[in-house]
Coordinates of C-alpha atoms in Angstrom, one line a residue:
Chain U
X85 CA -23.3 -4.3 18.8
X86 CA -22.7 -1.0 17.4
X87 CA -20.8 -0.9 14.3
X88 CA -19.4 1.7 11.8
X89 CA -18.1 0.5 8.3
X90 CA -16.2 3.1 6.6
X91 CA -16.4 2.7 2.7
X92 CA -15.1 4.4 -0.3
X93 CA -16.4 4.7 -3.8
X94 CA -13.7 4.0 -6.4
X95 CA -13.4 3.7 -10.1
X96 CA -13.7 0.1 -11.5
X97 CA -10.3 -0.6 -12.4
X98 CA -11.6 -3.3 -14.7
X99 CA -13.1 -0.3 -16.7
X100 CA -10.3 2.4 -16.6
X101 CA -8.8 3.5 -19.6
X102 CA -5.8 5.7 -19.6
X103 CA -5.0 8.8 -21.9
X104 CA -1.4 7.6 -22.9
X105 CA -0.5 11.4 -23.8
X106 CA -1.8 13.0 -20.7
X107 CA -1.5 10.0 -18.3
X108 CA -4.8 10.9 -16.7
X109 CA -7.9 8.6 -16.6
X110 CA -10.3 8.7 -19.4
X111 CA -13.7 9.2 -17.4
X112 CA -16.2 8.1 -19.8
X113 CA -17.5 4.4 -19.4
X114 CA -15.7 4.2 -16.0
X115 CA -17.9 2.9 -13.5
X116 CA -17.9 3.3 -9.7
X117 CA -18.1 0.8 -7.2
X118 CA -17.8 0.2 -3.5
X119 CA -13.8 -0.4 -2.9
X120 CA -13.4 -4.3 -3.1
X121 CA -12.0 -4.8 0.5
X122 CA -14.8 -2.8 2.0
X123 CA -17.2 -5.0 0.8
X124 CA -15.4 -7.6 3.0
X125 CA -15.5 -5.2 5.9
X126 CA -19.3 -4.6 5.4
X127 CA -19.8 -8.3 5.2
X128 CA -18.1 -8.9 8.6
X129 CA -20.3 -6.0 10.0
X130 CA -23.7 -7.5 8.8
X131 CA -22.7 -10.9 10.1
X132 CA -21.5 -9.7 13.2
X133 CA -24.8 -7.8 13.8
X134 CA -26.8 -10.8 12.7
X135 CA -25.2 -12.9 15.3
X136 CA -25.0 -10.3 18.3
X137 CA -27.7 -7.9 17.4
X138 CA -27.0 -4.0 16.9
X139 CA -26.7 -1.7 14.2
X140 CA -24.4 -1.3 11.1
X141 CA -24.0 2.3 10.3
X142 CA -22.1 3.0 6.7
X143 CA -20.1 6.3 6.0
X144 CA -18.3 7.4 3.3
X145 CA -16.7 10.8 2.4
X146 CA -17.1 11.8 -1.1
X147 CA -18.7 13.8 -4.0
X148 CA -22.7 13.6 -4.0
X149 CA -22.7 10.8 -6.6
X150 CA -21.1 8.7 -3.7
X151 CA -24.4 8.3 -2.5
X152 CA -24.9 5.5 -4.8
X153 CA -22.3 3.4 -2.9
X154 CA -24.2 4.0 0.4
X155 CA -27.4 2.8 -1.6
X156 CA -25.4 -0.5 -2.5
X157 CA -24.5 -1.0 1.2
X158 CA -28.1 -0.5 2.4
X159 CA -29.2 -3.1 -0.2
X160 CA -26.7 -5.5 1.4
X161 CA -28.3 -5.1 4.7
X162 CA -26.7 -2.1 6.4
X163 CA -29.1 -0.3 8.7
X164 CA -28.1 3.4 8.3
X165 CA -25.9 5.3 5.8
X166 CA -24.5 8.7 5.9
X167 CA -22.6 10.6 3.4
X168 CA -20.0 13.0 4.1
X169 CA -20.1 15.5 1.2
X170 CA -18.9 19.3 1.2
X171 CA -16.7 21.1 -1.2
X172 CA -14.6 22.0 1.6
X173 CA -13.8 18.3 2.0
X174 CA -12.3 18.0 -1.5
X175 CA -8.9 17.2 -2.3
X176 CA -8.2 15.8 1.1
X177 CA -5.2 13.5 1.8
X178 CA -5.6 10.9 4.4
X179 CA -4.9 13.1 7.4
X180 CA -7.7 15.3 6.6
X181 CA -9.9 12.3 5.7
X182 CA -9.1 10.6 9.2
X183 CA -10.2 13.8 11.0
X184 CA -13.3 14.1 8.9
X185 CA -14.3 10.6 9.6
X186 CA -13.4 11.0 13.2
X187 CA -15.9 14.1 13.6
X188 CA -18.7 12.1 11.9
X189 CA -18.1 9.0 14.2
X190 CA -18.2 11.1 17.2
X191 CA -21.7 12.7 16.0
X192 CA -23.2 9.2 15.2
X193 CA -21.8 8.3 18.8
X194 CA -18.7 6.1 19.5
X195 CA -19.5 2.4 18.2
X196 CA -18.1 -0.9 19.8
X197 CA -16.2 -1.5 16.5
X198 CA -15.1 0.1 13.5
X199 CA -14.4 -1.9 10.2
X200 CA -12.6 -0.7 7.0
X201 CA -11.2 -2.4 3.9
X202 CA -7.3 -3.2 3.9
X203 CA -6.7 -0.4 1.0
X204 CA -8.6 1.6 -1.6
X205 CA -7.6 0.2 -5.1
X206 CA -7.2 3.7 -6.2
X207 CA -5.1 5.5 -3.7
X208 CA -3.8 2.2 -2.3
X209 CA -2.1 3.9 0.9
X210 CA -3.7 1.7 3.4
X211 CA -3.6 4.5 5.7
X212 CA -6.9 5.8 6.4
X213 CA -8.0 2.7 9.0
X214 CA -4.8 2.8 11.2
X215 CA -5.2 6.7 11.2
X216 CA -8.6 6.9 12.5
X217 CA -7.7 4.2 15.1
X218 CA -5.1 6.5 16.3
X219 CA -7.4 9.6 16.4
X220 CA -9.6 7.6 18.7
X221 CA -6.6 6.1 20.6
X222 CA -8.1 2.6 19.9
X223 CA -6.2 -0.4 19.1
X224 CA -6.0 -1.2 15.2
X225 CA -5.5 -4.6 13.7
X226 CA -4.9 -4.6 10.0
X227 CA -5.1 -7.3 7.3
X228 CA -7.8 -9.5 9.2
X229 CA -8.4 -12.8 7.6
X230 CA -10.2 -14.4 10.5
X231 CA -12.6 -13.3 13.3
X232 CA -14.0 -15.1 16.3
X233 CA -16.2 -13.8 19.1
X234 CA -15.0 -14.2 22.6
X235 CA -16.9 -13.4 25.9
X236 CA -20.4 -12.7 24.2
X237 CA -18.7 -10.2 22.2
X238 CA -16.5 -8.0 24.5
X239 CA -13.4 -9.2 23.0
X240 CA -12.4 -10.8 19.4
X241 CA -9.7 -13.4 18.4
X242 CA -8.6 -12.4 15.1
X243 CA -6.2 -14.0 12.5
X244 CA -4.0 -11.2 11.0
X245 CA -1.9 -11.7 7.8
X246 CA 1.8 -10.6 8.3
X247 CA 4.5 -10.8 5.8
X248 CA 5.2 -14.5 5.8
X249 CA 2.1 -15.9 7.6
X250 CA -0.3 -14.9 10.2
X251 CA -0.7 -14.1 13.9
X252 CA -3.4 -14.7 16.2
X253 CA -4.4 -11.6 18.2
X254 CA -7.0 -11.2 20.9
X255 CA -8.3 -7.6 21.1
X256 CA -10.7 -6.0 23.5
X257 CA -13.3 -3.7 22.0
X258 CA -13.7 -1.0 21.0
X259 CA -11.2 -1.3 18.3
X260 CA -10.7 -0.8 14.5
X261 CA -10.0 -3.7 12.2
X262 CA -9.1 -3.6 8.5
X263 CA -10.7 -6.6 6.7
X264 CA -8.8 -8.5 3.9
X265 CA -10.5 -10.2 1.1
X266 CA -9.9 -13.6 2.6
X267 CA -12.0 -12.7 5.9
X268 CA -15.6 -13.6 4.3
X269 CA -17.6 -13.9 1.0
X270 CA -19.7 -10.8 0.8
X271 CA -23.6 -11.7 0.4
X272 CA -25.4 -10.6 -2.6
X273 CA -28.3 -8.1 -2.0
X274 CA -32.0 -9.3 -1.3
X275 CA -34.8 -8.0 -3.2
X276 CA -36.6 -6.6 -0.1
X277 CA -33.2 -4.7 0.9
X278 CA -33.1 -3.3 -2.4
X279 CA -36.5 -1.8 -2.2
X280 CA -35.9 -0.3 1.0
X281 CA -32.2 1.0 0.0
X282 CA -33.9 2.8 -3.1
X283 CA -36.3 4.7 -0.8
X284 CA -33.9 5.1 2.3
X285 CA -33.4 8.6 3.6
X286 CA -29.6 9.1 3.5
X287 CA -28.4 12.2 5.4
X288 CA -25.8 14.3 3.9
X289 CA -23.4 15.9 6.5
X290 CA -21.0 18.9 5.7
X291 CA -18.5 20.4 7.7
X292 CA -20.8 22.7 9.6
X293 CA -23.0 19.6 10.5
X294 CA -19.7 18.0 11.9
X295 CA -18.6 21.1 13.7
X296 CA -15.2 20.3 12.0
X297 CA -12.1 22.7 12.2
X298 CA -12.0 24.2 8.7
X299 CA -8.1 24.1 8.9
X300 CA -8.3 20.4 9.4
X301 CA -10.4 19.5 6.5
X302 CA -10.0 19.0 2.7
X303 CA -7.3 20.8 1.1
X304 CA -6.5 23.3 4.0
X305 CA -6.0 20.0 6.2
X306 CA -3.7 18.2 3.9
X307 CA -0.1 18.4 4.4
X308 CA 0.9 16.6 1.4
X309 CA 1.0 18.0 -2.0
X310 CA 1.8 17.1 -5.7
X311 CA 4.7 19.1 -6.8
X312 CA 5.0 17.8 -10.3
X313 CA 4.0 15.1 -12.4
X314 CA 6.1 13.3 -15.2
X315 CA 5.8 10.3 -17.8
X316 CA 8.1 7.7 -16.4
X317 CA 11.1 7.2 -18.9
X318 CA 12.7 3.8 -19.6
X319 CA 15.4 3.0 -22.0
X320 CA 14.4 0.1 -23.8
X321 CA 15.6 -1.7 -27.1
X322 CA 11.8 -2.3 -27.9
X323 CA 12.4 -5.1 -30.7
X324 CA 9.3 -6.2 -31.9
X325 CA 9.3 -9.8 -33.0
X326 CA 7.0 -10.4 -36.0
X327 CA 5.6 -13.1 -37.7
X328 CA 3.8 -16.3 -37.2
X329 CA 3.6 -17.6 -33.5
X330 CA 6.4 -20.1 -34.5
X331 CA 8.5 -17.5 -36.1
X332 CA 8.0 -15.0 -33.3
X333 CA 8.9 -17.8 -30.7
X334 CA 11.8 -19.0 -32.5
X335 CA 13.2 -15.3 -32.7
X336 CA 12.8 -14.9 -29.0
X337 CA 14.6 -18.2 -28.2
X338 CA 17.5 -16.9 -30.5
X339 CA 17.9 -14.0 -28.6
X340 CA 17.5 -15.5 -25.2
X341 CA 20.2 -18.1 -26.0
X342 CA 22.4 -15.3 -27.2
X343 CA 22.0 -13.6 -23.8
X344 CA 22.9 -16.9 -22.4
X345 CA 19.7 -17.1 -20.5
X346 CA 18.8 -20.6 -22.2
Chain Q
X1166 CA -3.6 15.3 -2.7
X1167 CA -2.5 14.5 -6.3
X1168 CA -4.5 16.8 -8.3
X1169 CA -5.1 14.3 -10.9
X1170 CA -9.2 14.6 -10.3
X1171 CA -8.5 18.5 -10.8
X1172 CA -10.1 18.6 -14.2
X1173 CA -13.0 16.7 -13.8
X1174 CA -14.2 17.7 -10.3
X1175 CA -16.6 20.6 -9.5
X1176 CA -15.3 23.9 -10.8
X1177 CA -13.2 25.5 -8.3
X1178 CA -13.8 22.4 -5.5
X1179 CA -9.8 21.7 -6.3
X1180 CA -7.6 24.6 -6.3
X1181 CA -4.0 24.3 -6.6
X1182 CA -2.7 26.9 -4.6
X1183 CA -0.1 26.0 -2.0
X1184 CA -1.0 29.0 0.0
X1185 CA -4.3 27.2 0.9
X1186 CA -2.3 24.8 2.8
X1187 CA -2.6 23.7 6.5
X1188 CA -1.0 25.9 9.4
X1189 CA 2.7 25.3 9.4
X1190 CA 4.9 23.7 12.0
X1191 CA 8.0 25.4 13.2
X1192 CA 10.2 24.0 10.4
X1193 CA 13.6 25.3 12.0
X1194 CA 13.2 23.4 15.1
X1195 CA 13.4 20.0 13.2
X1196 CA 16.6 18.4 11.9
X1197 CA 18.1 14.9 11.1
X1198 CA 16.8 12.1 9.0
X1199 CA 15.7 8.9 10.7
X1200 CA 15.3 5.4 9.4
X1201 CA 12.9 3.2 11.4
X1202 CA 13.8 -0.4 12.1
X1203 CA 11.3 -2.8 13.8
X1204 CA 12.6 -5.9 15.3
X1205 CA 10.1 -7.4 17.4
X1206 CA 12.0 -10.8 17.4
X1207 CA 15.4 -9.2 17.9
X1208 CA 16.4 -9.4 14.4
X1209 CA 17.3 -6.4 12.1
X1210 CA 15.3 -6.7 9.0
X1211 CA 17.4 -7.1 5.6
X1212 CA 15.6 -4.1 4.3
X1213 CA 17.2 -1.8 6.7
X1214 CA 20.3 -1.8 5.1
X1215 CA 18.9 -0.5 1.8
X1216 CA 16.9 2.2 3.6
X1217 CA 19.8 3.4 5.5
X1218 CA 22.0 3.5 2.4
X1219 CA 19.5 5.6 0.6
X1220 CA 18.9 7.8 3.7
X1221 CA 23.0 8.2 4.1
X1222 CA 23.0 9.7 0.8
X1223 CA 20.1 12.0 1.3
X1224 CA 21.8 12.9 4.8
X1225 CA 25.1 13.7 3.2
X1226 CA 23.4 15.8 0.5
X1227 CA 21.5 17.9 2.8
X1228 CA 24.1 18.2 5.5
X1229 CA 22.0 16.2 8.0
X1230 CA 22.5 13.6 10.7
X1231 CA 21.5 10.3 10.2
X1232 CA 20.0 8.2 12.9
X1233 CA 18.8 4.7 12.9
X1234 CA 15.9 4.0 15.1
X1235 CA 15.5 0.3 16.4
X1236 CA 12.5 -0.8 18.0
X1237 CA 12.2 -4.2 19.6
X1238 CA 13.3 -6.7 22.3
X1239 CA 16.5 -8.8 23.1
X1240 CA 18.5 -6.5 20.5
X1241 CA 21.8 -7.1 22.3
X1242 CA 24.5 -5.8 20.0
X1243 CA 22.6 -5.8 16.9
X1244 CA 22.1 -2.1 16.6
X1245 CA 25.9 -1.5 16.4
X1246 CA 26.0 -3.2 13.0
X1247 CA 23.9 -0.5 11.5
X1248 CA 26.9 2.0 11.7
X1249 CA 28.3 -0.1 8.7
X1250 CA 25.4 1.0 6.5
X1251 CA 25.9 4.6 7.3
X1252 CA 24.0 5.6 10.6
X1253 CA 25.8 8.4 12.6
X1254 CA 23.8 7.3 15.7
X1255 CA 21.3 4.8 16.7
X1256 CA 18.4 5.3 19.1
X1257 CA 17.3 2.0 20.6
X1258 CA 13.9 1.3 22.6
X1259 CA 14.5 -2.3 23.9
X1260 CA 11.3 -3.4 25.9
X1261 CA 9.8 -6.6 26.5
X1262 CA 6.4 -5.1 25.3
X1263 CA 7.9 -4.5 21.9
X1264 CA 8.2 -8.5 21.6
X1265 CA 5.5 -9.2 19.3
X1266 CA 4.0 -6.4 17.1
X1267 CA 1.3 -4.5 18.5
X1268 CA 0.5 -1.6 16.2
X1269 CA -0.5 1.0 18.9
X1270 CA 2.5 0.4 21.2
X1271 CA 4.8 0.6 18.2
X1272 CA 3.1 3.9 17.2
X1273 CA 3.2 5.3 20.6
X1274 CA 6.7 4.8 21.1
X1275 CA 7.8 6.3 17.7
X1276 CA 5.4 9.2 18.1
X1277 CA 6.8 9.9 21.6
X1278 CA 10.5 9.7 20.3
X1279 CA 9.8 12.1 17.3
X1280 CA 7.9 14.5 19.8
X1281 CA 11.1 14.5 22.0
X1282 CA 13.8 14.8 19.1
X1283 CA 12.1 16.4 16.3
X1284 CA 13.6 14.8 13.3
X1285 CA 13.0 16.6 9.9
X1286 CA 12.6 13.5 7.9
X1287 CA 11.3 9.9 9.2
X1288 CA 11.6 6.8 6.7
X1289 CA 10.4 3.4 7.2
X1290 CA 9.6 0.0 5.4
X1291 CA 6.1 -0.5 3.7
X1292 CA 5.9 -3.9 5.1
X1293 CA 2.8 -5.2 6.6
X1294 CA 3.8 -4.0 9.9
X1295 CA 5.3 -0.6 8.6
X1296 CA 1.7 -0.2 6.8
X1297 CA 0.2 -1.0 9.9
X1298 CA 1.5 1.5 12.4
X1299 CA 3.3 4.3 10.6
X1300 CA 0.1 6.0 9.5
X1301 CA -0.9 6.0 13.1
X1302 CA 2.4 7.8 13.9
X1303 CA 2.0 10.4 10.9
X1304 CA -1.9 11.2 12.5
X1305 CA -0.4 11.3 16.1
X1306 CA 2.2 13.9 14.8
X1307 CA -0.2 15.7 12.4
X1308 CA 1.9 15.4 9.4
X1309 CA 2.0 13.9 5.9
X1310 CA 2.8 10.5 4.9
X1311 CA 3.7 9.3 1.5
X1312 CA 3.1 5.7 1.2
X1313 CA 5.2 3.1 -1.1
X1314 CA 7.7 5.6 -2.6
X1315 CA 9.7 4.5 -5.6
X1316 CA 12.5 7.0 -5.0
X1317 CA 13.5 9.7 -2.9
X1318 CA 15.7 13.0 -3.2
X1319 CA 16.2 15.9 -0.9
X1320 CA 16.4 19.6 -1.7
X1321 CA 19.9 21.2 -0.6
X1322 CA 18.0 24.6 -0.5
X1323 CA 15.3 23.9 2.1
X1324 CA 15.5 20.4 2.9
X1325 CA 12.3 19.4 1.5
X1326 CA 11.9 15.6 0.9
X1327 CA 11.0 14.7 -2.8
X1328 CA 8.9 11.8 -2.6
X1329 CA 8.3 9.9 -5.9
X1330 CA 5.3 7.6 -6.4
X1331 CA 2.8 6.8 -9.2
X1332 CA -0.3 9.1 -9.1
X1333 CA -3.5 7.9 -7.9
X1334 CA -5.1 6.3 -10.7
X1335 CA -3.2 7.9 -13.4
X1336 CA -0.1 6.3 -15.5
X1337 CA 2.0 9.2 -14.3
X1338 CA 4.7 9.4 -11.6
X1339 CA 4.4 12.3 -9.1
X1340 CA 6.6 14.1 -6.9
X1341 CA 5.1 14.6 -3.5
X1342 CA 6.1 17.0 -0.9
X1343 CA 5.3 18.0 2.5
X1344 CA 6.8 21.3 2.9
X1345 CA 5.1 23.0 5.7
X1346 CA 4.9 20.2 8.2
X1347 CA 7.5 18.1 10.0
X1348 CA 8.6 15.5 10.2
X1349 CA 8.1 14.6 6.4
X1350 CA 7.3 10.9 6.3
X1351 CA 7.6 8.3 3.7
X1352 CA 7.3 4.7 3.4
X1353 CA 9.5 2.6 0.8
X1354 CA 8.9 -1.0 -0.1
X1355 CA 12.0 -3.5 0.5
X1356 CA 14.3 -4.1 -2.5
X1357 CA 13.6 -0.6 -4.1
X1358 CA 17.0 0.8 -3.0
X1359 CA 20.2 -1.1 -3.0
X1360 CA 22.3 -1.6 -0.1
X1361 CA 26.0 0.0 0.0
X1362 CA 29.0 -1.9 0.6
X1363 CA 29.2 -2.2 4.4
X1364 CA 32.0 0.0 6.0
X1365 CA 32.9 -2.5 8.8
X1366 CA 35.3 0.3 10.4
X1367 CA 32.4 2.5 11.1
X1368 CA 31.4 3.1 14.7
X1369 CA 28.5 4.5 16.0
X1370 CA 26.9 5.6 19.3
X1371 CA 24.2 3.6 20.6
X1372 CA 21.7 5.3 22.9
X1373 CA 19.1 3.5 25.0
X1374 CA 15.9 5.7 24.7
X1375 CA 13.6 5.3 27.7
X1376 CA 9.5 5.5 27.1
X1377 CA 7.1 6.0 29.6
X1378 CA 5.3 2.9 30.9
X1379 CA 2.2 3.8 29.9
X1380 CA 2.7 4.2 26.3
X1381 CA 3.5 0.4 26.5
X1382 CA 0.3 -1.0 27.0
X1383 CA -2.2 -2.1 24.5
X1384 CA -6.0 -3.7 24.5
X1385 CA -4.6 -6.1 21.7
X1386 CA -2.3 -9.0 22.4
X1387 CA -0.5 -11.3 20.2
X1388 CA -1.3 -15.0 21.1
X1389 CA 0.8 -16.9 18.6
X1390 CA 2.6 -16.3 15.3
X1391 CA 2.7 -18.7 12.3
X1392 CA 5.4 -18.2 9.9
X1393 CA 4.6 -20.2 6.6
X1394 CA 7.5 -21.0 4.5
X1395 CA 7.6 -19.7 0.8
X1396 CA 6.7 -22.4 -2.0
X1397 CA 9.5 -22.1 -5.0
X1398 CA 12.0 -19.6 -5.6
X1399 CA 12.0 -16.5 -3.8
X1400 CA 10.8 -13.8 -6.3
X1401 CA 13.1 -11.0 -5.3
X1402 CA 16.1 -13.3 -5.7
X1403 CA 14.9 -15.3 -8.6
X1404 CA 17.0 -14.9 -12.0
X1405 CA 13.8 -15.6 -14.1
X1406 CA 10.3 -14.4 -13.2
X1407 CA 7.2 -15.4 -15.3
X1408 CA 4.6 -12.6 -14.4
X1409 CA 0.8 -13.1 -15.4
X1410 CA -1.3 -9.9 -15.7
X1411 CA -5.1 -9.5 -16.4
X1412 CA -4.4 -10.5 -20.2
X1413 CA -3.9 -14.1 -19.0
X1414 CA -7.8 -14.5 -19.2
X1415 CA -8.4 -17.8 -17.7
X1416 CA -7.0 -20.5 -15.2
X1417 CA -6.0 -22.9 -18.1
X1418 CA -3.7 -20.3 -19.6
X1419 CA -2.5 -19.6 -15.9
X1420 CA -1.3 -23.3 -15.7
X1421 CA 0.5 -22.8 -18.7
X1422 CA 2.3 -20.0 -17.4
X1423 CA 3.1 -22.0 -14.3
X1424 CA 4.4 -24.8 -16.5
X1425 CA 6.6 -22.4 -18.4
X1426 CA 8.0 -21.0 -15.0
X1427 CA 8.8 -24.7 -13.8
X1428 CA 10.8 -25.2 -17.3
X1429 CA 12.7 -22.3 -16.7
X1430 CA 13.1 -22.5 -12.8
X1431 CA 11.6 -19.2 -12.8
X1432 CA 9.5 -17.7 -9.8
X1433 CA 6.0 -16.7 -10.7
X1434 CA 4.9 -13.3 -10.2
X1435 CA 1.7 -11.4 -10.8
X1436 CA -0.1 -8.0 -11.4
X1437 CA -2.5 -6.5 -8.6
X1438 CA -5.8 -7.8 -10.4
X1439 CA -4.5 -11.4 -10.5
X1440 CA -3.7 -11.4 -6.7
X1441 CA -7.0 -9.5 -5.9
X1442 CA -8.6 -12.3 -7.8
X1443 CA -7.1 -14.9 -5.5
X1444 CA -5.4 -16.4 -8.6
X1445 CA -2.2 -16.3 -7.0
X1446 CA -1.0 -15.2 -3.4
X1447 CA -0.6 -11.8 -2.4
X1448 CA 3.2 -12.2 -1.9
X1449 CA 3.5 -12.7 -5.7
X1450 CA 2.2 -9.3 -6.6
X1451 CA 4.8 -7.1 -8.3
X1452 CA 4.8 -3.2 -8.1
X1453 CA 4.5 -0.4 -6.0
X1454 CA 2.4 -2.0 -3.4
X1455 CA 4.0 -5.5 -4.1
X1456 CA 7.6 -6.6 -4.4
X1457 CA 10.3 -5.1 -6.3
X1458 CA 12.2 -7.3 -8.6
X1459 CA 15.3 -7.0 -10.5
X1460 CA 15.9 -10.7 -12.5
X1461 CA 18.1 -11.1 -15.4
X1462 CA 14.8 -12.2 -17.4
X1463 CA 11.4 -10.9 -16.9
X1464 CA 8.7 -12.5 -18.9
X1465 CA 5.3 -10.7 -19.0
X1466 CA 2.3 -12.7 -20.2
X1467 CA -0.8 -10.7 -20.9
X1468 CA 0.6 -7.7 -18.6
X1469 CA -0.5 -4.4 -19.7
X1470 CA 2.2 -2.3 -18.3
X1471 CA 0.5 0.0 -15.6
X1472 CA 2.7 2.1 -13.8
X1473 CA 1.8 0.6 -10.7
X1474 CA 3.4 -2.9 -11.7
X1475 CA 6.1 -1.5 -13.9
X1476 CA 7.8 0.6 -11.1
X1477 CA 8.3 -3.0 -9.6
X1478 CA 10.3 -4.4 -12.7
X1479 CA 12.7 -1.5 -13.7
X1480 CA 15.7 -3.2 -12.5
X1481 CA 15.0 -6.1 -14.9
X1482 CA 18.0 -6.8 -17.3
X1483 CA 16.0 -8.2 -20.1
X1484 CA 12.1 -7.5 -20.4
X1485 CA 9.9 -9.9 -22.8
X1486 CA 6.3 -8.9 -23.1
X1487 CA 3.6 -11.0 -24.7
X1488 CA 0.3 -9.0 -25.1
X1489 CA -2.4 -9.4 -27.8
X1490 CA -2.8 -5.4 -27.6
X1491 CA -0.1 -3.6 -29.7
X1492 CA -0.9 -0.5 -27.5
X1493 CA -0.1 -2.0 -24.3
X1494 CA 2.3 0.3 -22.3
X1495 CA 4.4 -2.7 -21.3
X1496 CA 6.1 -2.7 -25.0
X1497 CA 7.6 0.6 -24.4
X1498 CA 9.7 -1.1 -21.6
X1499 CA 10.4 -4.4 -23.5
X1500 CA 13.6 -5.3 -24.8
X1501 CA 11.7 -7.9 -26.8
X1502 CA 7.9 -7.7 -27.5
X1503 CA 5.5 -10.3 -29.0
X1504 CA 2.1 -9.0 -30.0
X1505 CA 0.1 -12.4 -30.2
X1506 CA -2.4 -14.4 -28.4
X1507 CA -1.3 -16.0 -25.4
X1508 CA -3.4 -19.2 -26.3
X1509 CA -1.3 -19.7 -29.6
X1510 CA 2.3 -18.4 -28.2
X1511 CA 2.5 -20.2 -24.8
X1512 CA 2.0 -23.8 -26.1
X1513 CA 4.7 -23.0 -28.7
X1514 CA 7.1 -21.3 -26.2
X1515 CA 6.9 -24.2 -23.9
X1516 CA 7.6 -26.7 -26.4
X1517 CA 10.5 -24.9 -27.7
X1518 CA 12.0 -24.4 -24.5
X1519 CA 11.4 -28.1 -23.5
X1520 CA 13.2 -29.0 -26.8
X1521 CA 16.2 -26.8 -25.8
X1522 CA 16.5 -28.1 -22.4
X1523 CA 16.4 -31.7 -23.7
X1524 CA 19.1 -30.9 -26.4
X1525 CA 21.5 -30.1 -23.5

């Protein structure tokens, strides 16, 4: 089974600090990681390959330093990795991103299965997976929390999370699935794979390599725009309750009783 | 593109010039505001009222017609009820293949309708269903989509939809536009907007829209649906919500927070890191990509107050925040703030409330 896994390198939110004045990220000390749910997509791809044979190719669009996310994916067992990096890709919204990914996947050769995470922890739009499937005209099933192979791999039975519970969906390949964190437990890298990943050749494809329409990539291909940004205003009493824990709690109880809440 | 990474990127790689945007669509050909309601089981979802009520205000402001679009099966008289919430007309696609949710079929149908009717604005709910198929529609229509808006406005001048959501990765709110492309598409989480008083006298024309057969097929098939009943009080309806954030630290403290919630008859909410860790179910997540709440009392335990969370709690009457970091942004919003260690505060708080309860 030929599988493409789309990943994104994101700032590790556990290490992100904000500049309270400017409202922007303080970049120093922020580590980059593979987006958490993309790791579950990768694990799903690797275990399907282990069972059915074939190949897992990992792709990401990002700045040159996103290569380290691809090396991490290789050290987990991905067969190949391709970096889509070009200044012309910069500032892409999700429409331009899905176009760029489509062109890369067409260049690789259409796989049987594309796997993505459910959402990226930075942008959190959850739009790239379904958008990419629409470009291919493939079915997409989001929030996949279980997966069973049917008919030696021409169909899957998937468990997909919905608002209050789940659905069981049968899908004929090729298809795109977005993988939820409850789908599996990502493996740890093996020493051998780590060594191989360090030396692996990771091709970098730009817009010319993809034969991409320059009006559909990066900022030019992005219909959405940020007009303005502002600090959210909120009127609050902001009464700080001081003293020992006992005093603080007592002060709170008094106020909650006054408000009729206790 | 939010531009928040502009100052840290390669020089010149990101340039804030609107002139460099994609080739525009013929904006004048598009008019009207749509609110899309999915009803795979023949029931109009509760959020449809909220979204229609907001869209009604936008339509009135911009002088646009408001259309409710209902996709589903066995709808019967249901679409008529939408008149009470401000729809001028209802477009209905009632097809057996819309029974059960198939991402590609729903997307095919909505994209087909939009190409025929050319609406200026399409609003949808950011439910798991909406999040699954609305991005497909935006891609098929080659237009922009803003996910999980916390507010919407419209410019009377050029009918640009002003879409508000937190910036990617920043702690600011951004106004996002899609000036040169139509339709302008946005999703909104349930409970963000308030439903208006229904106008029972309002009447509406219901138009059955027919869709070509070939759009109604999918390689995916829903075999069965399991609905799991909610445990404990519904967080969106609860008067008191106890919310835990990353500062909760460990599972013992989480247990204490649950104990406090039980004493108060409160629902338990969480910030995204807590649900991402699997400490509480996804449905407990409050904020931009979670639920929006408006309780009488919100108690934040170890919640730092990132915008992605606080946009979901702005409707709370009283906000109590307990955090050991006096600089935590949550204190800016707090009615009452306690700087302290949860390990010390929580046992005292539980004890005092238990005594209050026993005294009654």
